[in-house]
XYZ file of C-alpha atoms in Angstrom:
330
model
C 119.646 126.267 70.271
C 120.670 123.140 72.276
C 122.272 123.566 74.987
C 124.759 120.926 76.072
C 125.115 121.210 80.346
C 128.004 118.426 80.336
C 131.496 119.099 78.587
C 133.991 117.191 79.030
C 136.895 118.244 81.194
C 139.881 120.577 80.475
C 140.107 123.423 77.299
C 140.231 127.287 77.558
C 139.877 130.040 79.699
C 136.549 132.233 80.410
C 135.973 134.779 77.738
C 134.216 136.569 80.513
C 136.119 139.563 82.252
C 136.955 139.789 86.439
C 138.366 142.034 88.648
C 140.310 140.691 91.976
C 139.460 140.106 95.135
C 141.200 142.690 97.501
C 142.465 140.875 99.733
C 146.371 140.063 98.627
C 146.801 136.599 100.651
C 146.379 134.736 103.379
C 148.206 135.338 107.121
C 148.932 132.051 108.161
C 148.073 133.178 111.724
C 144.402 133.704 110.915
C 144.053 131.061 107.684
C 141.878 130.853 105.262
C 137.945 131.159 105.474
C 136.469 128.802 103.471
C 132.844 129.862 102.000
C 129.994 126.928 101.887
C 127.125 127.209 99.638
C 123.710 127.649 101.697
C 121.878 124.755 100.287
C 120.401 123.850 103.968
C 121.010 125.424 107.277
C 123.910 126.187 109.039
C 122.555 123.929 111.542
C 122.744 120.993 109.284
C 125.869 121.807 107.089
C 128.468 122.702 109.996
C 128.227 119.066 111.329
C 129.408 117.431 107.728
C 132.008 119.749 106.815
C 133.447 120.348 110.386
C 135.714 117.066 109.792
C 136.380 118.097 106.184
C 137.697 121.542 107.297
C 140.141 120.053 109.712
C 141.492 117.876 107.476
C 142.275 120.518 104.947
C 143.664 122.452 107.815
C 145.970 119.707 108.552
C 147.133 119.438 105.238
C 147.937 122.896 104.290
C 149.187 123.746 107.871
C 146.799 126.993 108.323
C 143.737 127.461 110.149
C 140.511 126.911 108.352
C 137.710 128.091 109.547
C 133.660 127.778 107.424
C 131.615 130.746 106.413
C 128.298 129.195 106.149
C 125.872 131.986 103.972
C 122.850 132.797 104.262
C 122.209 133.374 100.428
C 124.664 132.606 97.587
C 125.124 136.100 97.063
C 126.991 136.641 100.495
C 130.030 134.377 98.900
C 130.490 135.944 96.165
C 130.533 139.069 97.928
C 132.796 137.423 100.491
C 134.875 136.782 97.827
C 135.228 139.813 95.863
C 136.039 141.656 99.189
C 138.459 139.077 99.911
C 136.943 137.893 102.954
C 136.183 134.310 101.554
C 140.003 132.999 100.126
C 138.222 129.184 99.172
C 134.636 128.092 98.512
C 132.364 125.434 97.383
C 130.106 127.098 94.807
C 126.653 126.031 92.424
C 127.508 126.817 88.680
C 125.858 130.439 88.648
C 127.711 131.463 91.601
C 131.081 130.511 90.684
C 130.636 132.207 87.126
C 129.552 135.533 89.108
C 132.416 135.207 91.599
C 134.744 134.228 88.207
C 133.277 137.583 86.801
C 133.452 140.023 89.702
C 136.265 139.014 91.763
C 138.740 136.738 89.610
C 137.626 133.053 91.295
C 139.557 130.051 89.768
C 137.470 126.943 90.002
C 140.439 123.639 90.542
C 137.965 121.192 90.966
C 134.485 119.430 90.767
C 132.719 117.380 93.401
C 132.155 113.402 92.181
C 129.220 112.432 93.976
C 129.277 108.580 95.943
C 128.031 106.860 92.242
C 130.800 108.297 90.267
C 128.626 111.394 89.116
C 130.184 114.968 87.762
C 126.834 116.243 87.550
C 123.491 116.731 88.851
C 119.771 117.356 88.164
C 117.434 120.294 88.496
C 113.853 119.015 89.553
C 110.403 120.571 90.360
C 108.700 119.074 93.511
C 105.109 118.618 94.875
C 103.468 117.149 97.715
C 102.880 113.414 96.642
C 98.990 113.775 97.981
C 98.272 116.879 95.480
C 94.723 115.685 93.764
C 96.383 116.534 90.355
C 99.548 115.004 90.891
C 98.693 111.702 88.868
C 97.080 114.332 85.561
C 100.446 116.492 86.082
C 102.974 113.258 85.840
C 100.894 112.079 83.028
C 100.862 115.384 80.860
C 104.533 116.343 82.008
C 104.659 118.342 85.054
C 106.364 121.695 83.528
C 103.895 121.566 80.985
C 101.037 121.020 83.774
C 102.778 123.839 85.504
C 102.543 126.413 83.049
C 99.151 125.313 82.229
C 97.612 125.406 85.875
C 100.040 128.499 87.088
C 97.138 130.698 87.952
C 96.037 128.034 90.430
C 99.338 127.389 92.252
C 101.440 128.545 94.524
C 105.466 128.321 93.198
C 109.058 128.793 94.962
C 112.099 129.386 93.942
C 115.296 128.728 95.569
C 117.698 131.880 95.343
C 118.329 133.694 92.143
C 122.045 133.063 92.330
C 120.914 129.101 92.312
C 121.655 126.883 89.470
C 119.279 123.991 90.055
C 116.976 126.173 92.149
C 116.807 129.222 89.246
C 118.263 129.263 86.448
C 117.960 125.946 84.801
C 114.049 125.583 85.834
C 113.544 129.528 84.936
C 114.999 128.911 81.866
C 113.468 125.746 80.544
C 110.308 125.961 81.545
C 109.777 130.023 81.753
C 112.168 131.704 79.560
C 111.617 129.431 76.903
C 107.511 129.645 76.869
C 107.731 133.151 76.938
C 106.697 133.914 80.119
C 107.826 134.987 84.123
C 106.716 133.317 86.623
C 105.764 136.312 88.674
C 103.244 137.101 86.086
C 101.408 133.726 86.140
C 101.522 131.547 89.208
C 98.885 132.580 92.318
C 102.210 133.753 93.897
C 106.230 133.531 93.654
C 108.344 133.637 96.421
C 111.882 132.577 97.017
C 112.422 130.161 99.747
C 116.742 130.494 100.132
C 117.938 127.296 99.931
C 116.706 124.006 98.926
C 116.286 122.402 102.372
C 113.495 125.676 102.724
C 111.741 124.898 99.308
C 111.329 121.410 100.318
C 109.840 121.889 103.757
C 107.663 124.678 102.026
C 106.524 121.825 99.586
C 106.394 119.152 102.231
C 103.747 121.664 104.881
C 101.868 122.806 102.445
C 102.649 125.853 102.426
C 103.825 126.239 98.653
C 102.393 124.195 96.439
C 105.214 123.534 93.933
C 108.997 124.540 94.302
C 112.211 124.260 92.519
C 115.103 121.393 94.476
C 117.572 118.980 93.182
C 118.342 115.270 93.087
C 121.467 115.586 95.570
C 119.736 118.174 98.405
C 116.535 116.030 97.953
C 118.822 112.919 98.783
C 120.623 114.955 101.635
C 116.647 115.609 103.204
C 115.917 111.988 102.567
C 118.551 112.395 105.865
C 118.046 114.947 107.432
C 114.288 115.029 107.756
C 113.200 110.892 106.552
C 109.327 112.244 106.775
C 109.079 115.744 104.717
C 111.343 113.633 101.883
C 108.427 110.854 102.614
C 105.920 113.577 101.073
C 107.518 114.836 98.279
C 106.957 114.102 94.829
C 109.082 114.482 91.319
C 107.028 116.354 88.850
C 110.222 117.432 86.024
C 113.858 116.464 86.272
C 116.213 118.895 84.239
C 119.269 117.075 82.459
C 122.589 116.952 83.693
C 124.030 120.018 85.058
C 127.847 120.176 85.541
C 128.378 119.426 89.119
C 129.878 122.041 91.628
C 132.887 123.675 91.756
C 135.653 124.100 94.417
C 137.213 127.700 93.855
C 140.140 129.770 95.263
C 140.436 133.347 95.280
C 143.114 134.113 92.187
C 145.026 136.408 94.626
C 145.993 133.329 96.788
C 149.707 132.733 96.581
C 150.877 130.092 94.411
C 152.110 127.715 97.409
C 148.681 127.973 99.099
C 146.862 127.057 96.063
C 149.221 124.246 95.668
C 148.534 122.994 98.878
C 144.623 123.721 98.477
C 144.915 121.592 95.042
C 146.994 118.632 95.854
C 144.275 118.516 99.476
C 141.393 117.859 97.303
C 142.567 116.003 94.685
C 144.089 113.606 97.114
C 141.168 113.590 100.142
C 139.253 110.082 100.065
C 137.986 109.734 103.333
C 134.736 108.057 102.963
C 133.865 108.457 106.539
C 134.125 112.201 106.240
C 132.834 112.363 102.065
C 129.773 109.932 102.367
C 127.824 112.089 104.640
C 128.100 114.912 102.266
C 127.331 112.706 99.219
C 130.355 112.887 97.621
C 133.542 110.294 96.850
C 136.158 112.976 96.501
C 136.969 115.597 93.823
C 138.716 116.063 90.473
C 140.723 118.416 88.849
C 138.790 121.188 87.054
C 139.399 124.640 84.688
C 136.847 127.389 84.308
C 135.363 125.971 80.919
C 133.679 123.392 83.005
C 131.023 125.907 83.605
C 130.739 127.656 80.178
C 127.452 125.801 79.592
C 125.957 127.717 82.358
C 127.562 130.917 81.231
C 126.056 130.284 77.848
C 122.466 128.989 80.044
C 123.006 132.509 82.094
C 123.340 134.310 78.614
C 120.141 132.748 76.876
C 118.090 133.621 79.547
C 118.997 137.205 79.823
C 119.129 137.377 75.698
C 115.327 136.016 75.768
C 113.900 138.086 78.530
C 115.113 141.268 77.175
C 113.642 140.216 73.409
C 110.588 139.741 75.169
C 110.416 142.969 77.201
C 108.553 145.443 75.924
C 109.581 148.116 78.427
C 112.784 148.347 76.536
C 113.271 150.987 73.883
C 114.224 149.576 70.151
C 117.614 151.539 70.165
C 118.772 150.454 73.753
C 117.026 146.927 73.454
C 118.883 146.128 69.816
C 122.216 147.264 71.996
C 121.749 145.120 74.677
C 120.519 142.387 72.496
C 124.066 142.921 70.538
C 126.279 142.612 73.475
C 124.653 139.545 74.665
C 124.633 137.843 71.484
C 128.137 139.059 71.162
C 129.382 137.286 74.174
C 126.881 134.178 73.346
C 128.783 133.409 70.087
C 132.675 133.434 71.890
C 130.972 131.086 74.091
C 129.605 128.832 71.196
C 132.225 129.110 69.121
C 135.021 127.860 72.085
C 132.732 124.702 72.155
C 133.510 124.123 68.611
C 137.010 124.901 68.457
């Protein structure tokens, strides 16, 4: 199957189902909470999208306040509960947010070159003795050949760049987990972790990709200084900005016509991005039908299954895989 990560804009709806958040609307008195995806620390993040946040609270005349997670999970929870009214979400979030609690993606970053996309990429310390044999070979394939004598990290399993696409196209596809094969597996929670895990030594390869790795180039000049590129993913649609669907229509009016319009480079450069374009779900149905292959080829492959229940499952996910397929041709 070939999977293509970058449609072009616009086209249907979702096939997938979603239930609403609970919360009804927003009281102008407390605003809206605004959910940012923890792809470094709090620490780091609250500084760049301080100034962004009081813009948008300018614009739309409410408060605004950031609810910086601690794993990707917490906003799509904060969203289903209602708790999280706006976010900025990686692909495999948003479509679990779309799914569970009714999220609307309006928009996708546009990174400072004119990019709607980005790349998944496994990293190493650039002084590993095998790093010249691995670069040479192909480093996923060097990966999966050498697994037993490395060390691996993950991201978060609601990641994108730092799960699914690397599970995917370099596990899934050969058949195998990576819990079963590396020395050890452990997931670091946000890129900024799995590159200072690569960059001390203590993990020898992790997942990252090419805009947090230019965001540590920043933030920390000498652990980027260390790292090295072993596999670079292709393009993966770039992230969305969401809204709960239970916002009133004037809010998300004024949430739209904010981002479509912001261009302050002072206040987008820092967070490598130029502004933001108008966006529908269908953007993301490439990861939806990524999420999907994954799942379909794990449970082929699982044994533990029994034939009656794994032929079900097997049905239902192929089921939903050829809506998906078929919308791309249509």
């Amino acid at each position: 199957m070939v999977l293509l990560l970058l449609p072009s804009l616009g086209g249907c709806q979702s096939v997938s189902t979603s239930t609403p958040a609970t919360s009804p609307t927003t009281d102008p008195a407390t605003g809206i909470t605004f959910g940012i995806l923890s792809t470094e620390s709090a620490e780091i993040q609250k500084p760049l999208w301080d100034p962004l946040l009081a813009a948008m609270a300018t614009a739309i005349d409410q408060p605004v306040q950031g609810f910086y997670a601690d794993q990707y999970s917490d906003l799509v929870a904060g969203l289903r509960s209602g708790e999280v009214q706006v976010a900025w979400l990686g692909g495999k979030a948003y479509i679990e947010a779309a799914q569970v609690a009714g999220t609307e993606a309006f928009a996708i970053t546009v990174a400072t070159d004119g990019a709607k996309g980005y790349t998944a990429h496994l990293i190493a310390r650039n002084d590993q003795p095998w790093l010249a044999e691995a670069q040479a070979v192909g480093g996923d394939r060097y990966v999966l050949d050498h697994a037993a004598e490395l060390t691996f990290a993950f991201n978060d399993p609601t990641s994108t760049s730092g799960f699914l696409v690397p599970n995917y196209y370099i596990f899934t596809r050969n058949g195998v987990k990576a819990s079963d094969i590396f020395k050890a597996v452990r997931f670091e929670g946000d890129h900024e972790a799995t590159a200072l895990a690569v960059a001390s030594g203590s993990v020898d390869v992790a997942t990252n990709n090419s805009e947090a790795l230019d965001r540590l180039a920043k933030s920390h000049p000498d652990a980027f200084s260390q790292l090295a590129t072993l596999w670079i993913s292709t393009l993966i649609p770039g992230d969305p900005i969401a809204y709960s669907s239970t916002l009133e229509e004037p809010v998300k009016e004024a949430v739209r016509t904010f981002f479509y319009q912001y261009k302050d480079e002072a206040v987008l450069t820092p967070l490598d991005w130029s502004g933001f374009e108008p966006a529908t779900d269908d953007l993301w149905d490439p990861i939806r039908v990524l999420d999907l292959s994954q799942r379909l080829e794990e449970v082929s492959n699982n044994n533990q299954i029994e034939a009656a229940e794994k032929a079900k499952i097997i049905g239902e996910l192929q089921q939903q895989l050829d809506l998906l397929n078929a919308k791309d041709k249509s």
